[in-house]
PDB file of N, CA and C in Angstrom:
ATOM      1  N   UNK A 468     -10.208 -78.342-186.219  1.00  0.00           N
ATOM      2  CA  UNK A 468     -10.118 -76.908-185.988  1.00  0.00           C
ATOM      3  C   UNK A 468     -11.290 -76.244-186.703  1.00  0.00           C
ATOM      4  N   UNK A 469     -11.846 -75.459-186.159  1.00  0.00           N
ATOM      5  CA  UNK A 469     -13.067 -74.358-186.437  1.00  0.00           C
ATOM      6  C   UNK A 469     -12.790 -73.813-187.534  1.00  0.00           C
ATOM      7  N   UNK A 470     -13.257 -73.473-188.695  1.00  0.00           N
ATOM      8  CA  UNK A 470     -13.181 -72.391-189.767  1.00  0.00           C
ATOM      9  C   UNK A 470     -13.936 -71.274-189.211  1.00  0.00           C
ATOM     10  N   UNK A 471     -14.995 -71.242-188.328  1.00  0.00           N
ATOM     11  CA  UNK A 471     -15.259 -70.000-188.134  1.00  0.00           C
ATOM     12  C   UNK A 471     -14.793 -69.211-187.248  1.00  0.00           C
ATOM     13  N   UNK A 472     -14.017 -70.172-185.903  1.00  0.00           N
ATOM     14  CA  UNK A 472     -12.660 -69.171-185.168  1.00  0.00           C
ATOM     15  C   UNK A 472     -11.786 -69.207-185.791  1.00  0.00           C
ATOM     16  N   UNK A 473     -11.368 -69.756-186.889  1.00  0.00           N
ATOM     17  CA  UNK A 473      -9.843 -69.359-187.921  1.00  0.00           C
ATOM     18  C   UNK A 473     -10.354 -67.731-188.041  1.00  0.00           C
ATOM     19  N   UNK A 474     -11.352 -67.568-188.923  1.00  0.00           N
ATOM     20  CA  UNK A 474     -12.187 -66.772-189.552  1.00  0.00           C
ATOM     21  C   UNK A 474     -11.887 -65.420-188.244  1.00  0.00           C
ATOM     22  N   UNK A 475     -12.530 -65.644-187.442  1.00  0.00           N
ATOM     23  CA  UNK A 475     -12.445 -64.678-186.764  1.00  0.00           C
ATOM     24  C   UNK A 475     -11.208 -64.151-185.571  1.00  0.00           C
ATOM     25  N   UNK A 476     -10.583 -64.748-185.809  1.00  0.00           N
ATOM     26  CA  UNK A 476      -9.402 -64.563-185.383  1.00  0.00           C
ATOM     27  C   UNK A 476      -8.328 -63.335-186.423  1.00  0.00           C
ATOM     28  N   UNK A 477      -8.675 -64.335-187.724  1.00  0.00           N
ATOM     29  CA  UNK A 477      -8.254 -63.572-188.744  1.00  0.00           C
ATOM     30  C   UNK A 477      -8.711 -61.931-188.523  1.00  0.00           C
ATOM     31  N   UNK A 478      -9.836 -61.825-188.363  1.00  0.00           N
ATOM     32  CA  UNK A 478     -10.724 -60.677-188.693  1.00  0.00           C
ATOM     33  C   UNK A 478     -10.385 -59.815-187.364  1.00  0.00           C
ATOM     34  N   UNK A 479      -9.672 -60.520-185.790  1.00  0.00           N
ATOM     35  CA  UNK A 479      -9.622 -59.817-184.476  1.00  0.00           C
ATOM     36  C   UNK A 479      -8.000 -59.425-184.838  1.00  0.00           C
ATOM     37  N   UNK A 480      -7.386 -60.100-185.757  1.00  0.00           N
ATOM     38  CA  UNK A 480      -5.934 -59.649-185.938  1.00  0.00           C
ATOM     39  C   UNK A 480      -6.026 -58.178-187.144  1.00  0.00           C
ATOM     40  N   UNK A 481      -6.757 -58.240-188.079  1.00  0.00           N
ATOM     41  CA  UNK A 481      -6.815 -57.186-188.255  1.00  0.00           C
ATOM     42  C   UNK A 481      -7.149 -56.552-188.015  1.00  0.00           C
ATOM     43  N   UNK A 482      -8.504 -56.309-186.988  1.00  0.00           N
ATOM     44  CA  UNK A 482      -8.817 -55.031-187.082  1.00  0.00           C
ATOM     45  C   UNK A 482      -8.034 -54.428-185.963  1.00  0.00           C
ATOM     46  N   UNK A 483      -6.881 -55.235-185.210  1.00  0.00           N
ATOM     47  CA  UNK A 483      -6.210 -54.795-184.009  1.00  0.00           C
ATOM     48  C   UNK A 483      -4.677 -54.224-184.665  1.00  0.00           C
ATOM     49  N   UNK A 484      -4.384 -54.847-186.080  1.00  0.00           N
ATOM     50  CA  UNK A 484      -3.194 -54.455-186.527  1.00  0.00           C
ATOM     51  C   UNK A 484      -3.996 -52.678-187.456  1.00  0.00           C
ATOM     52  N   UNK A 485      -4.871 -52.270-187.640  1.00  0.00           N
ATOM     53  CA  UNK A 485      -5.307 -51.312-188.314  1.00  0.00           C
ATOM     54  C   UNK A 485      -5.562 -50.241-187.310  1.00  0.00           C
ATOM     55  N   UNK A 486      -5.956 -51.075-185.603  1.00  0.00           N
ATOM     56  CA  UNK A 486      -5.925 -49.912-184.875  1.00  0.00           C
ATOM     57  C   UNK A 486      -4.625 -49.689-184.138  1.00  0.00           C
ATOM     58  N   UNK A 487      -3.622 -50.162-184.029  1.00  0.00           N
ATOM     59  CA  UNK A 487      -2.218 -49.719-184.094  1.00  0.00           C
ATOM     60  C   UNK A 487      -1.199 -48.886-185.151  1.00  0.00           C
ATOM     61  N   UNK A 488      -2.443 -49.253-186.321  1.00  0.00           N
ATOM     62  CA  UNK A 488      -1.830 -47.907-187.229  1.00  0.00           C
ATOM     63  C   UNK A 488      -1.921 -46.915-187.800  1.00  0.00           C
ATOM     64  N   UNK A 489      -3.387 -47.041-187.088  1.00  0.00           N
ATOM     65  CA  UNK A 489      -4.443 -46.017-187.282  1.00  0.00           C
ATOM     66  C   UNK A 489      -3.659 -44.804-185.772  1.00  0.00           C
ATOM     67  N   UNK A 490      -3.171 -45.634-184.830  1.00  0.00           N
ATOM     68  CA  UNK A 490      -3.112 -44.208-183.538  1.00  0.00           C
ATOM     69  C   UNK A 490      -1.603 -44.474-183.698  1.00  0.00           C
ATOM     70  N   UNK A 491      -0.635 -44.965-184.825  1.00  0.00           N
ATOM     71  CA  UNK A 491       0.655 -44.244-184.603  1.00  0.00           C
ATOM     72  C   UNK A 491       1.549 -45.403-183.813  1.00  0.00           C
ATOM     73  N   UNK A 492       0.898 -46.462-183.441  1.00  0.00           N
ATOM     74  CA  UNK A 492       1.493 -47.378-182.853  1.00  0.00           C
ATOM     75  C   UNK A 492       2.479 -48.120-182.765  1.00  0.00           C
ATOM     76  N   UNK A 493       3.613 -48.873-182.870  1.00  0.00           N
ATOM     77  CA  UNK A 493       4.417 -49.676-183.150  1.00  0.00           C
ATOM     78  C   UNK A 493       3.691 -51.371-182.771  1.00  0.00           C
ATOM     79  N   UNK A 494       3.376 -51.819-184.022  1.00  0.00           N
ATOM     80  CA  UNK A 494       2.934 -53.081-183.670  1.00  0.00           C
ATOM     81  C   UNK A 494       3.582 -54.334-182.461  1.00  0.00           C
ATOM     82  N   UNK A 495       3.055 -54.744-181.495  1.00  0.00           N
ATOM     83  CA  UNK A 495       3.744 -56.225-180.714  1.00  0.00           C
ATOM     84  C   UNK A 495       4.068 -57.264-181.564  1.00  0.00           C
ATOM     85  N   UNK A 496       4.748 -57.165-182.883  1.00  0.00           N
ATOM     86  CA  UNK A 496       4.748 -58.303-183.500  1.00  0.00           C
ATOM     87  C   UNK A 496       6.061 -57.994-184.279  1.00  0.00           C
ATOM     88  N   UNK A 497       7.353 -59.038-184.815  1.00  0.00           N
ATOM     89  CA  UNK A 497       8.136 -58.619-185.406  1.00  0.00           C
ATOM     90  C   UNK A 497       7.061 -58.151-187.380  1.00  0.00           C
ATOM     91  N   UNK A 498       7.824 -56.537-187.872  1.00  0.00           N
ATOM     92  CA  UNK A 498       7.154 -56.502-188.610  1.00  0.00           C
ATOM     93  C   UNK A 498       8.208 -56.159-190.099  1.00  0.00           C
ATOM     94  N   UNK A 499       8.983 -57.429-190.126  1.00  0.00           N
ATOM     95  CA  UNK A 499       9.847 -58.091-190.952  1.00  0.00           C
ATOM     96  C   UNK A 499       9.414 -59.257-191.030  1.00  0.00           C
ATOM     97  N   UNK A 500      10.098 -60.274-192.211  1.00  0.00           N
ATOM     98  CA  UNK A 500       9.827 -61.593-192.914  1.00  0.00           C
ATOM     99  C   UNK A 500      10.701 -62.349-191.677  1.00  0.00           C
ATOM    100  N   UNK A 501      12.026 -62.324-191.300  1.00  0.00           N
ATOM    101  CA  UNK A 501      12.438 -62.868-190.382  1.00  0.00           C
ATOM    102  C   UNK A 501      12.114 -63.556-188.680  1.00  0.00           C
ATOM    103  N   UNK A 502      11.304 -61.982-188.574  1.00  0.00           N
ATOM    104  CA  UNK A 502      11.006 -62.153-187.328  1.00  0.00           C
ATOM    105  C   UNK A 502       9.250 -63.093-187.432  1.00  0.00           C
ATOM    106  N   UNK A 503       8.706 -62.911-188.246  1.00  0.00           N
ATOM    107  CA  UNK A 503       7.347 -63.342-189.168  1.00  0.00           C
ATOM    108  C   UNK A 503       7.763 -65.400-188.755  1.00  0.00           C
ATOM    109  N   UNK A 504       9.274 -65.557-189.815  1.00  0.00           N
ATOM    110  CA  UNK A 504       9.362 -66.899-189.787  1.00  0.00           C
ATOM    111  C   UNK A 504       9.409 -67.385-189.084  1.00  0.00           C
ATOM    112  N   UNK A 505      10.172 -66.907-187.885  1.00  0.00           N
ATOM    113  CA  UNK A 505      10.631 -67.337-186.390  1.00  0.00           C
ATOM    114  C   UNK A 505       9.486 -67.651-185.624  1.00  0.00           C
ATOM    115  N   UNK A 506       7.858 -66.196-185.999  1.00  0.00           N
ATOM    116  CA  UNK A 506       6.905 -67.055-184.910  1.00  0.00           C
ATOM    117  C   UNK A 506       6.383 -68.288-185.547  1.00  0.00           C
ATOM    118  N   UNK A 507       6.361 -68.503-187.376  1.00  0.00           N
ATOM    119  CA  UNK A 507       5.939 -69.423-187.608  1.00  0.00           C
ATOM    120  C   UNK A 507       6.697 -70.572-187.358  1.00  0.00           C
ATOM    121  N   UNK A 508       8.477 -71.101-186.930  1.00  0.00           N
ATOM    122  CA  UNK A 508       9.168 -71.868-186.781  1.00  0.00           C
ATOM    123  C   UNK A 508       8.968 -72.168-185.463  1.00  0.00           C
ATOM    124  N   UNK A 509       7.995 -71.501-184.439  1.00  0.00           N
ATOM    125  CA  UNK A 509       7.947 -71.827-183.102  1.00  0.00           C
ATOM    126  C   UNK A 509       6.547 -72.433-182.964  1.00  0.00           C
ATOM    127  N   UNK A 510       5.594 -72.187-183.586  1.00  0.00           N
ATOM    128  CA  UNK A 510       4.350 -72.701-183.948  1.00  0.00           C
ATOM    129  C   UNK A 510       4.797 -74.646-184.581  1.00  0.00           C
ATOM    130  N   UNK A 511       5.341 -74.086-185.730  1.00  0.00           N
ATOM    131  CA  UNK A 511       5.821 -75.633-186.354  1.00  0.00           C
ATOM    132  C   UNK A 511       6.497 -76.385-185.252  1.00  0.00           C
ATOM    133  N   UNK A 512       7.554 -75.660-184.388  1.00  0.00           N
ATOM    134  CA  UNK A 512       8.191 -76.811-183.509  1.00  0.00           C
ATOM    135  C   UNK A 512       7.246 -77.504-182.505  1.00  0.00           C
ATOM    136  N   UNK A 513       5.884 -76.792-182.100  1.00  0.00           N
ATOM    137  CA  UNK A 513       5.480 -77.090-180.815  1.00  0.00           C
ATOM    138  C   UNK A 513       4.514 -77.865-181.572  1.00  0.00           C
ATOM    139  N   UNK A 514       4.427 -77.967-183.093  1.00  0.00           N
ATOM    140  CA  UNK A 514       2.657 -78.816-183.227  1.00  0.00           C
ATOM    141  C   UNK A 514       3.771 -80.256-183.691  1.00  0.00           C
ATOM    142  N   UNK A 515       5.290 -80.394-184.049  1.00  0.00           N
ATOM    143  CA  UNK A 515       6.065 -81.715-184.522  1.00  0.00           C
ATOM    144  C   UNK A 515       5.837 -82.535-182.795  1.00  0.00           C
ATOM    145  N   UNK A 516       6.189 -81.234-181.905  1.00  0.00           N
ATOM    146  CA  UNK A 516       6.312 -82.364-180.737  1.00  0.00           C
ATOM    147  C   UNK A 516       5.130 -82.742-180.042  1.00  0.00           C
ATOM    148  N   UNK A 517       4.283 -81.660-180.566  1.00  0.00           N
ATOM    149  CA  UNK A 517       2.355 -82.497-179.909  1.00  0.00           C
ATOM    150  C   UNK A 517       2.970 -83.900-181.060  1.00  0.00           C
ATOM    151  N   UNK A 518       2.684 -83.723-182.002  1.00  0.00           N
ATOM    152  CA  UNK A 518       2.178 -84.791-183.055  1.00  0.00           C
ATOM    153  C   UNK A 518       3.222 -86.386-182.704  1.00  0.00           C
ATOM    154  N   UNK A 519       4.772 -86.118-182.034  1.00  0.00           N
ATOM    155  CA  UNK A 519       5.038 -87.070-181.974  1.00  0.00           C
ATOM    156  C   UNK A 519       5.215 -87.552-180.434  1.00  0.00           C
ATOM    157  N   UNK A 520       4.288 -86.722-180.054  1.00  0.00           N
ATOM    158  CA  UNK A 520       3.448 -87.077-178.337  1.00  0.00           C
ATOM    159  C   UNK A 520       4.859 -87.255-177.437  1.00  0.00           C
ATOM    160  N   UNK A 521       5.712 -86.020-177.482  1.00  0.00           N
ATOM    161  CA  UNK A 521       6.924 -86.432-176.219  1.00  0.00           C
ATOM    162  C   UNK A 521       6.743 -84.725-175.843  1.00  0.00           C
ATOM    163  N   UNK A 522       7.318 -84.838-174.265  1.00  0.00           N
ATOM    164  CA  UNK A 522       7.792 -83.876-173.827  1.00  0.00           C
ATOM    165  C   UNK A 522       7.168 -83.838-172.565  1.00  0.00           C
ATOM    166  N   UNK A 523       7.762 -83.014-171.304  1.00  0.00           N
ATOM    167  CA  UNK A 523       7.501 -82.796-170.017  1.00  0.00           C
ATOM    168  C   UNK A 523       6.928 -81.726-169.557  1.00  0.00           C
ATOM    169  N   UNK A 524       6.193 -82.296-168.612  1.00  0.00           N
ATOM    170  CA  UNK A 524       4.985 -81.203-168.060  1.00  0.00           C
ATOM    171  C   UNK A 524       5.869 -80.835-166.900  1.00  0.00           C
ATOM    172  N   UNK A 525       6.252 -79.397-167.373  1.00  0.00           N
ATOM    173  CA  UNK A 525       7.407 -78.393-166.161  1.00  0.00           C
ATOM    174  C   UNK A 525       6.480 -78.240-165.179  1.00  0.00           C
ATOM    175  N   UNK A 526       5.289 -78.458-164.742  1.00  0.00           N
ATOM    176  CA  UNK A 526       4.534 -77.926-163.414  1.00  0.00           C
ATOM    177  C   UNK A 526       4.735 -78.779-162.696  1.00  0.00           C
ATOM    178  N   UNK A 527       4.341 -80.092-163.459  1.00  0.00           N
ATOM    179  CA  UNK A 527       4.895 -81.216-162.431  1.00  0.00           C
ATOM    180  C   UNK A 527       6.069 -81.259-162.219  1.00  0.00           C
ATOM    181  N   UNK A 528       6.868 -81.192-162.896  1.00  0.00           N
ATOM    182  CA  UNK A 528       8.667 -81.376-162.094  1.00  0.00           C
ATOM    183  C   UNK A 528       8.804 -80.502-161.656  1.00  0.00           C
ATOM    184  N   UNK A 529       8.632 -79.158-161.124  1.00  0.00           N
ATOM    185  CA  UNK A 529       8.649 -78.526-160.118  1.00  0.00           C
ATOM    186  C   UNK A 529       7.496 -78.134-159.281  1.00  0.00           C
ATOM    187  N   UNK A 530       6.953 -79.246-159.219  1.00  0.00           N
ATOM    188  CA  UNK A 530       5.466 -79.388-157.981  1.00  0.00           C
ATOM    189  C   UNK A 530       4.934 -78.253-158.339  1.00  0.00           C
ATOM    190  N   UNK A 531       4.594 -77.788-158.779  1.00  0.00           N
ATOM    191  CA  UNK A 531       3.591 -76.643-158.945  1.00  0.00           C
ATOM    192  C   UNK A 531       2.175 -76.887-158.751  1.00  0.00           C
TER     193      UNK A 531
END
């Protein structure tokens, strides 16, 4: 993984969370610890099942 798209990713999340609160916005993101863990517990679930290489490609089982 890139440190300099970590980097700037970092830097496209803030300056997009500063202009949502800069015009009054309600952020797209839960902006509690709960809702915070949950996207990180959905991140963790999807990199356990890359890492232990299982799961089905839904396009193919429904011909897509």
């Amino acid at each position: 993984m890139s440190t300099q798209i970590t980097i700037l990713a970092l830097l496209t999340g803030l300056l997009t969370g500063a202009l949502f609160r800069f015009l009054n916005v309600p952020i797209p993101a839960p902006p509690e610890l709960p809702g915070i863990m949950g996207i990180v517990g959905i991140y963790v679930g999807y990199k356990v099942i890359e890492y232990l290489d299982i799961g089905v490609d839904l396009l193919e089982v429904l011909g897509v």
